[in-house]
Coordinates of C-alpha atoms in Angstrom, one line a residue:
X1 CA 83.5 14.7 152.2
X2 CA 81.3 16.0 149.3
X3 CA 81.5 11.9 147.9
X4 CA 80.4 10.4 151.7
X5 CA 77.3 12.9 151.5
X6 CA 76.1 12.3 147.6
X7 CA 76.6 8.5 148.8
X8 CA 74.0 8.9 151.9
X9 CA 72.0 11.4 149.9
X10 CA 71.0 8.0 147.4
X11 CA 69.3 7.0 150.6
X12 CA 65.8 7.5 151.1
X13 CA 65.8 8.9 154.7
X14 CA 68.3 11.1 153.8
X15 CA 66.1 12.4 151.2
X16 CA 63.2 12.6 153.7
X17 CA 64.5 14.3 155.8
X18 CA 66.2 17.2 154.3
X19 CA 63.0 17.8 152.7
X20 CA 60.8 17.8 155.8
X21 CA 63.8 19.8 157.3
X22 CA 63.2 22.9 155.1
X23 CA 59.7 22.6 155.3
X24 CA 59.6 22.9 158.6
X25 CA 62.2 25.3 159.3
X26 CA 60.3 27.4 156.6
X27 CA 57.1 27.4 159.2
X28 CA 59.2 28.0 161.9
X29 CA 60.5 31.2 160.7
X30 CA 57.4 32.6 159.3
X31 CA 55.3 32.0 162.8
X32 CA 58.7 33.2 164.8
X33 CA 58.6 36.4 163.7
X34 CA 55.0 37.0 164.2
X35 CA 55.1 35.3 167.3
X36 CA 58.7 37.1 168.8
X37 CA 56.9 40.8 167.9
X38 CA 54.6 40.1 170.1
X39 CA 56.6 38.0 173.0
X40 CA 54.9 34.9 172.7
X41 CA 58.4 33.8 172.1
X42 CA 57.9 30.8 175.0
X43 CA 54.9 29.7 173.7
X44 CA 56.3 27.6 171.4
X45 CA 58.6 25.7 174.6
X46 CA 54.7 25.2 176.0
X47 CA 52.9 23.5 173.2
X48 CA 55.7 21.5 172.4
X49 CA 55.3 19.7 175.7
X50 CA 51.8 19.7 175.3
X51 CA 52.8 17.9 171.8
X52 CA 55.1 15.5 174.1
X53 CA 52.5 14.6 176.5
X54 CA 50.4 13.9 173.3
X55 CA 52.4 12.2 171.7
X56 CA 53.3 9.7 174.9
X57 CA 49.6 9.2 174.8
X58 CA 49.5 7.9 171.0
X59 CA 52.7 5.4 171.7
X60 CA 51.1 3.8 174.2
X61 CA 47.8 3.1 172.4
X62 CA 49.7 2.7 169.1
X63 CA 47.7 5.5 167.5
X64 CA 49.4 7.3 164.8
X65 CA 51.0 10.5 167.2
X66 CA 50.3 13.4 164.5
X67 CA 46.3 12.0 165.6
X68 CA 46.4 12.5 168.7
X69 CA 49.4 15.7 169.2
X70 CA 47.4 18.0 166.2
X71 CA 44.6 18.2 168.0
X72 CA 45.6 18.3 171.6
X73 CA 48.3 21.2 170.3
X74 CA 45.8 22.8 168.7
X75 CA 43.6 23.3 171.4
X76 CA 46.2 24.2 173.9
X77 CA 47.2 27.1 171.7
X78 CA 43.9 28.4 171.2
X79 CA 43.7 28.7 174.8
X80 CA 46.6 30.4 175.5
X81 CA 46.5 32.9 172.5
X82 CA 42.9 33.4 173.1
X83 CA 43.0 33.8 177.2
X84 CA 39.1 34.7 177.1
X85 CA 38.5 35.9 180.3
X86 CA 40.6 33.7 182.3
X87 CA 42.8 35.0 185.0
X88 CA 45.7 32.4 184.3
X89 CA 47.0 34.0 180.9
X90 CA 50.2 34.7 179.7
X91 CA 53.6 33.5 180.8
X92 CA 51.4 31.8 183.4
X93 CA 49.0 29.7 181.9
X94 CA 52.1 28.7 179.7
X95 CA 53.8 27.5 182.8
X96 CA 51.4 25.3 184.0
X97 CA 50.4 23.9 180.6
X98 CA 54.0 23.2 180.0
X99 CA 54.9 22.0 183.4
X100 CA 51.3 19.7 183.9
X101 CA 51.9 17.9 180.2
X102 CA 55.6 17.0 180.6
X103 CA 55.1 15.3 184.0
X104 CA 51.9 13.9 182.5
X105 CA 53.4 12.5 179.2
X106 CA 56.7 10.6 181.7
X107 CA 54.2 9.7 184.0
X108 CA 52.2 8.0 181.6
X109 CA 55.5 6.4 179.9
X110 CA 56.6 5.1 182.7
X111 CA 53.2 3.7 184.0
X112 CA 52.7 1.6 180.5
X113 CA 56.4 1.3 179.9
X114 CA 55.3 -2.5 179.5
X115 CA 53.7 -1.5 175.9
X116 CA 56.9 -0.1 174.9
X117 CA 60.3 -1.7 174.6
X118 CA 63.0 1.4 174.8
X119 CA 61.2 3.9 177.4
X120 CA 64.5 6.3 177.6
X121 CA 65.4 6.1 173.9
X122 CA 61.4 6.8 172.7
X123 CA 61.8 9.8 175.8
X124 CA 65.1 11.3 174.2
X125 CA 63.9 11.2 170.4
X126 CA 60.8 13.1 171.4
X127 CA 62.4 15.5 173.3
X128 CA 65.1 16.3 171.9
X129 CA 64.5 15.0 168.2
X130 CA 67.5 12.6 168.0
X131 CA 66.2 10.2 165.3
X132 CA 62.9 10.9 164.4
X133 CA 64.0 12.9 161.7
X134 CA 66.1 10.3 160.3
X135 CA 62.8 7.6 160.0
X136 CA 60.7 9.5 158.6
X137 CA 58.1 7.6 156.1
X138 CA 57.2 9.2 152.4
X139 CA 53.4 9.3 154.5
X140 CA 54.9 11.4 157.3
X141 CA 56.7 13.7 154.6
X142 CA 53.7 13.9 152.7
X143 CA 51.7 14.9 155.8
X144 CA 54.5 17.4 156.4
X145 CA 54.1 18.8 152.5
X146 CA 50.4 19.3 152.6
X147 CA 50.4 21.1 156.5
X148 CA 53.6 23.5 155.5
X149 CA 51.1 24.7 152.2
X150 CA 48.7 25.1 154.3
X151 CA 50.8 27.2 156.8
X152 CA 52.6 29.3 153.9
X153 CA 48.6 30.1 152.5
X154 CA 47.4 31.5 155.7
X155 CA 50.5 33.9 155.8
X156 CA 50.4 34.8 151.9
X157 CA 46.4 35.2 152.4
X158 CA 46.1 37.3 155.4
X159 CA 49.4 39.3 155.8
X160 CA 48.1 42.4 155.8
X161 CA 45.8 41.3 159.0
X162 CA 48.2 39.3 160.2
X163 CA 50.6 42.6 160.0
X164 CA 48.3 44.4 161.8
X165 CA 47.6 42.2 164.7
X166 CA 50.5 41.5 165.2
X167 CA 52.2 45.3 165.6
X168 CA 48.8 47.0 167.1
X169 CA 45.8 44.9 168.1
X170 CA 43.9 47.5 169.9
X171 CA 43.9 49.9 167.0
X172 CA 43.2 46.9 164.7
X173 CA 40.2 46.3 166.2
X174 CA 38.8 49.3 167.0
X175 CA 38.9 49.9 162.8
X176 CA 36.5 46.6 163.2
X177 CA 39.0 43.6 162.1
X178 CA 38.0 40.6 164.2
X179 CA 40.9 40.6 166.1
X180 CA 40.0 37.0 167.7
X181 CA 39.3 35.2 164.2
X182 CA 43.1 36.1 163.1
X183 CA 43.9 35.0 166.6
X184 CA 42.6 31.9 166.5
X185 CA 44.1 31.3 162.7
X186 CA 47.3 32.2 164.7
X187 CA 46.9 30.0 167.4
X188 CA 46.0 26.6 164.7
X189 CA 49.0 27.7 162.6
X190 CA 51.1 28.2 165.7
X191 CA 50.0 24.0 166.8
X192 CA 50.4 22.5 163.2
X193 CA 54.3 24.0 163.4
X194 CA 55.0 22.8 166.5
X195 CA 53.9 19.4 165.7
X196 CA 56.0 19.1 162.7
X197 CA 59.0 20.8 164.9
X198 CA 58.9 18.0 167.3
X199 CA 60.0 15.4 164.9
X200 CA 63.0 17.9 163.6
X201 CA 64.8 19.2 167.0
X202 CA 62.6 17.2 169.5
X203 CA 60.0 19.1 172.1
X204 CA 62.7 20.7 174.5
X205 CA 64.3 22.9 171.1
X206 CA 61.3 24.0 169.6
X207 CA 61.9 27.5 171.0
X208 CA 65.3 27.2 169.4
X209 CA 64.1 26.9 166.1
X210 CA 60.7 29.6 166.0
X211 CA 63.2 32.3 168.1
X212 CA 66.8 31.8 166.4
X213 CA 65.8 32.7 162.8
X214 CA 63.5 35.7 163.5
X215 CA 65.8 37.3 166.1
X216 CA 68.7 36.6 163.8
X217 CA 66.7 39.0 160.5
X218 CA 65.4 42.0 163.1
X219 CA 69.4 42.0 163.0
X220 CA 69.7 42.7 159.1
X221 CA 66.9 43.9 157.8
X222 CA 64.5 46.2 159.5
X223 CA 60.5 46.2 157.1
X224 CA 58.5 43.0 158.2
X225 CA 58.4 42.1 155.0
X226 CA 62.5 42.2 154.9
X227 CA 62.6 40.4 158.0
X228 CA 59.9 37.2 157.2
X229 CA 61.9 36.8 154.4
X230 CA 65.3 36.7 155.7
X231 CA 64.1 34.4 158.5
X232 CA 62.7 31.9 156.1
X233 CA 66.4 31.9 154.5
X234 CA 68.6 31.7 157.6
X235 CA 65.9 29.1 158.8
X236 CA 66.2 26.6 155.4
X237 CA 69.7 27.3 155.4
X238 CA 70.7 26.8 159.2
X239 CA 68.2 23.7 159.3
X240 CA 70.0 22.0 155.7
X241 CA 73.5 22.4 157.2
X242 CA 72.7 21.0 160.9
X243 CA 70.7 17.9 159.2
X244 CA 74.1 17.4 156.8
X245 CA 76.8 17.9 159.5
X246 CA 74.6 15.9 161.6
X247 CA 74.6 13.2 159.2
X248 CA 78.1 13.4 158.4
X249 CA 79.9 13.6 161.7
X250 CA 76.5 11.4 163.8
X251 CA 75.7 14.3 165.9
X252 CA 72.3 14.6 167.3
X253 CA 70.2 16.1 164.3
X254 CA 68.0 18.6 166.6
X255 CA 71.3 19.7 169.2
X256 CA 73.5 20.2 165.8
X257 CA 70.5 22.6 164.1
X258 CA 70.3 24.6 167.1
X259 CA 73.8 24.6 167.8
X260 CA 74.3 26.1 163.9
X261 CA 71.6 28.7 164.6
X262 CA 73.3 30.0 167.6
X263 CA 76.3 30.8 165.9
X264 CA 74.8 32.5 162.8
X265 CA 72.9 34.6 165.5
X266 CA 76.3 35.2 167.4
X267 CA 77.1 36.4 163.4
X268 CA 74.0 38.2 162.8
X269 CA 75.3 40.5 166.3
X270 CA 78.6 41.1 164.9
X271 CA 77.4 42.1 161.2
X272 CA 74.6 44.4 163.4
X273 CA 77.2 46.3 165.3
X274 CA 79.9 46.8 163.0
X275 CA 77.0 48.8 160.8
X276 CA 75.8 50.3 163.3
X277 CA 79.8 51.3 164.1
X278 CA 79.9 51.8 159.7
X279 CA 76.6 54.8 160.1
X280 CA 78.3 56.6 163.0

């Protein structure tokens, strides 16, 4: 086994994608935790069919997709992390975001499937991430390099604030931290992970991957600080094993990562109770 992966490991894609693996799972557990304290936990299933309608859009045009999905992502999260005064907010507005810009993005496929020449295998990688991982360009891994800095430099820049928004917003802002600026930065960083998350477990696991790692840490370690960083481990490591077994055995790359995370959170339970059982 360990001489059939160092021989696909000489392969570029290989390469590629192992590298925007970590990268990405990295994001995904630092916004997860943020996002599961303060049960936005679903948002992540929304935008990424906003990022599938999206992306439908750019296929059909042949417009690079991160052109068209960045900013269409980014702007649906705003919205629903903002609200504003809007009486559609919360799980709500995610619904009908969700719901409108799935049928949208199929109905649009299927309208101009003339301008594209394998409708259900394009609809299958996007949704649930079957390939796109593995045909990945050094420009799309680049892209993925300079987004996941940016990403990691909002969170080293603004934990404290982003510590405080997250735990007690109220009180935050009645000490006078703009509340809504952090929000927004949030909401932006919340879009540019998604994004990249579609091409690594496809739009319908998303959730999967933002949800998995942070729920697993609140199991071991109880400071925030404790927990972001033990998500970000189990993340890298659950997201390098599924990419490897999926390589190895030809499993579906984004079924396989999530698949891996479920057990180490099944794990993660078991280590839980049997301290909890070790204190008594």
């Amino acid at each position: 086994m360990l001489e059939k992966l160092s021989e696909y490991l000489q392969y570029d894609f290989v390469r590629f994608a192992l590298v925007a693996g970590v990268l990405i799972a990295l994001c995904s557990a630092l916004l997860g935790v943020t996002l599961v304290l303060r049960r936005y936990s679903l948002i992540g299933d929304g935008l990424s069919h906003v990022a599938f309608g999206a992306t439908t859009v750019a296929m059909i045009f042949s417009v690079t997709p991160l052109y068209v999905s960045l900013p269409a992502t980014i702007a649906a999260s705003v919205l629903l992390l903002r609200g504003g005064r809007s009486k559609l907010r919360g799980d709500s507005a995610v619904a009908v975001i969700s719901v409108s810009a799935l049928a949208l993005g199929y109905l649009i496929l299927n309208i101009f499937s003339k301008k594209t020449t394998n409708l259900s295998g394009d609809v299958c990688s996007i949704l649930f991430g079957s390939t796109s991982i593995l045909t990945l360009k050094k420009s799309d891994v680049v892209a993925c390099v300079v987004l996941t800095v940016a990403v990691v430099a909002v969170f080293a820049l603004f934990y404290n604030k982003i510590f405080a928004v997250t735990f007690d917003e109220t009180f935050t802002s009645a000490v006078g931290t703009k509340c809504g600026v952090y929000n927004t930065v949030l909401a932006v960083t919340t879009a540019v992970v998604i994004v990249l998350a579609v091409n690594l477990v496809g739009a319908l696991l998303i959730s999967a991957l933002i949800v998995f790692p942070a729920l697993c840490s609140m199991r071991l370690f109880r400071s925030f600080r404790g927990v972001m960083l033990g998500a970000a481990v189990l993340s890298v490591i659950c997201a390098v094993s599924g990419i490897l077994i999926s390589i190895l055995y030809s499993t579906p790359v984004g079924s396989t990562i999530v698949a891996f995370e479920l057990v180490v959170f099944i794990v993660c339970i078991i280590v839980d109770v049997l301290k909890g059982g070790t204190k008594k």
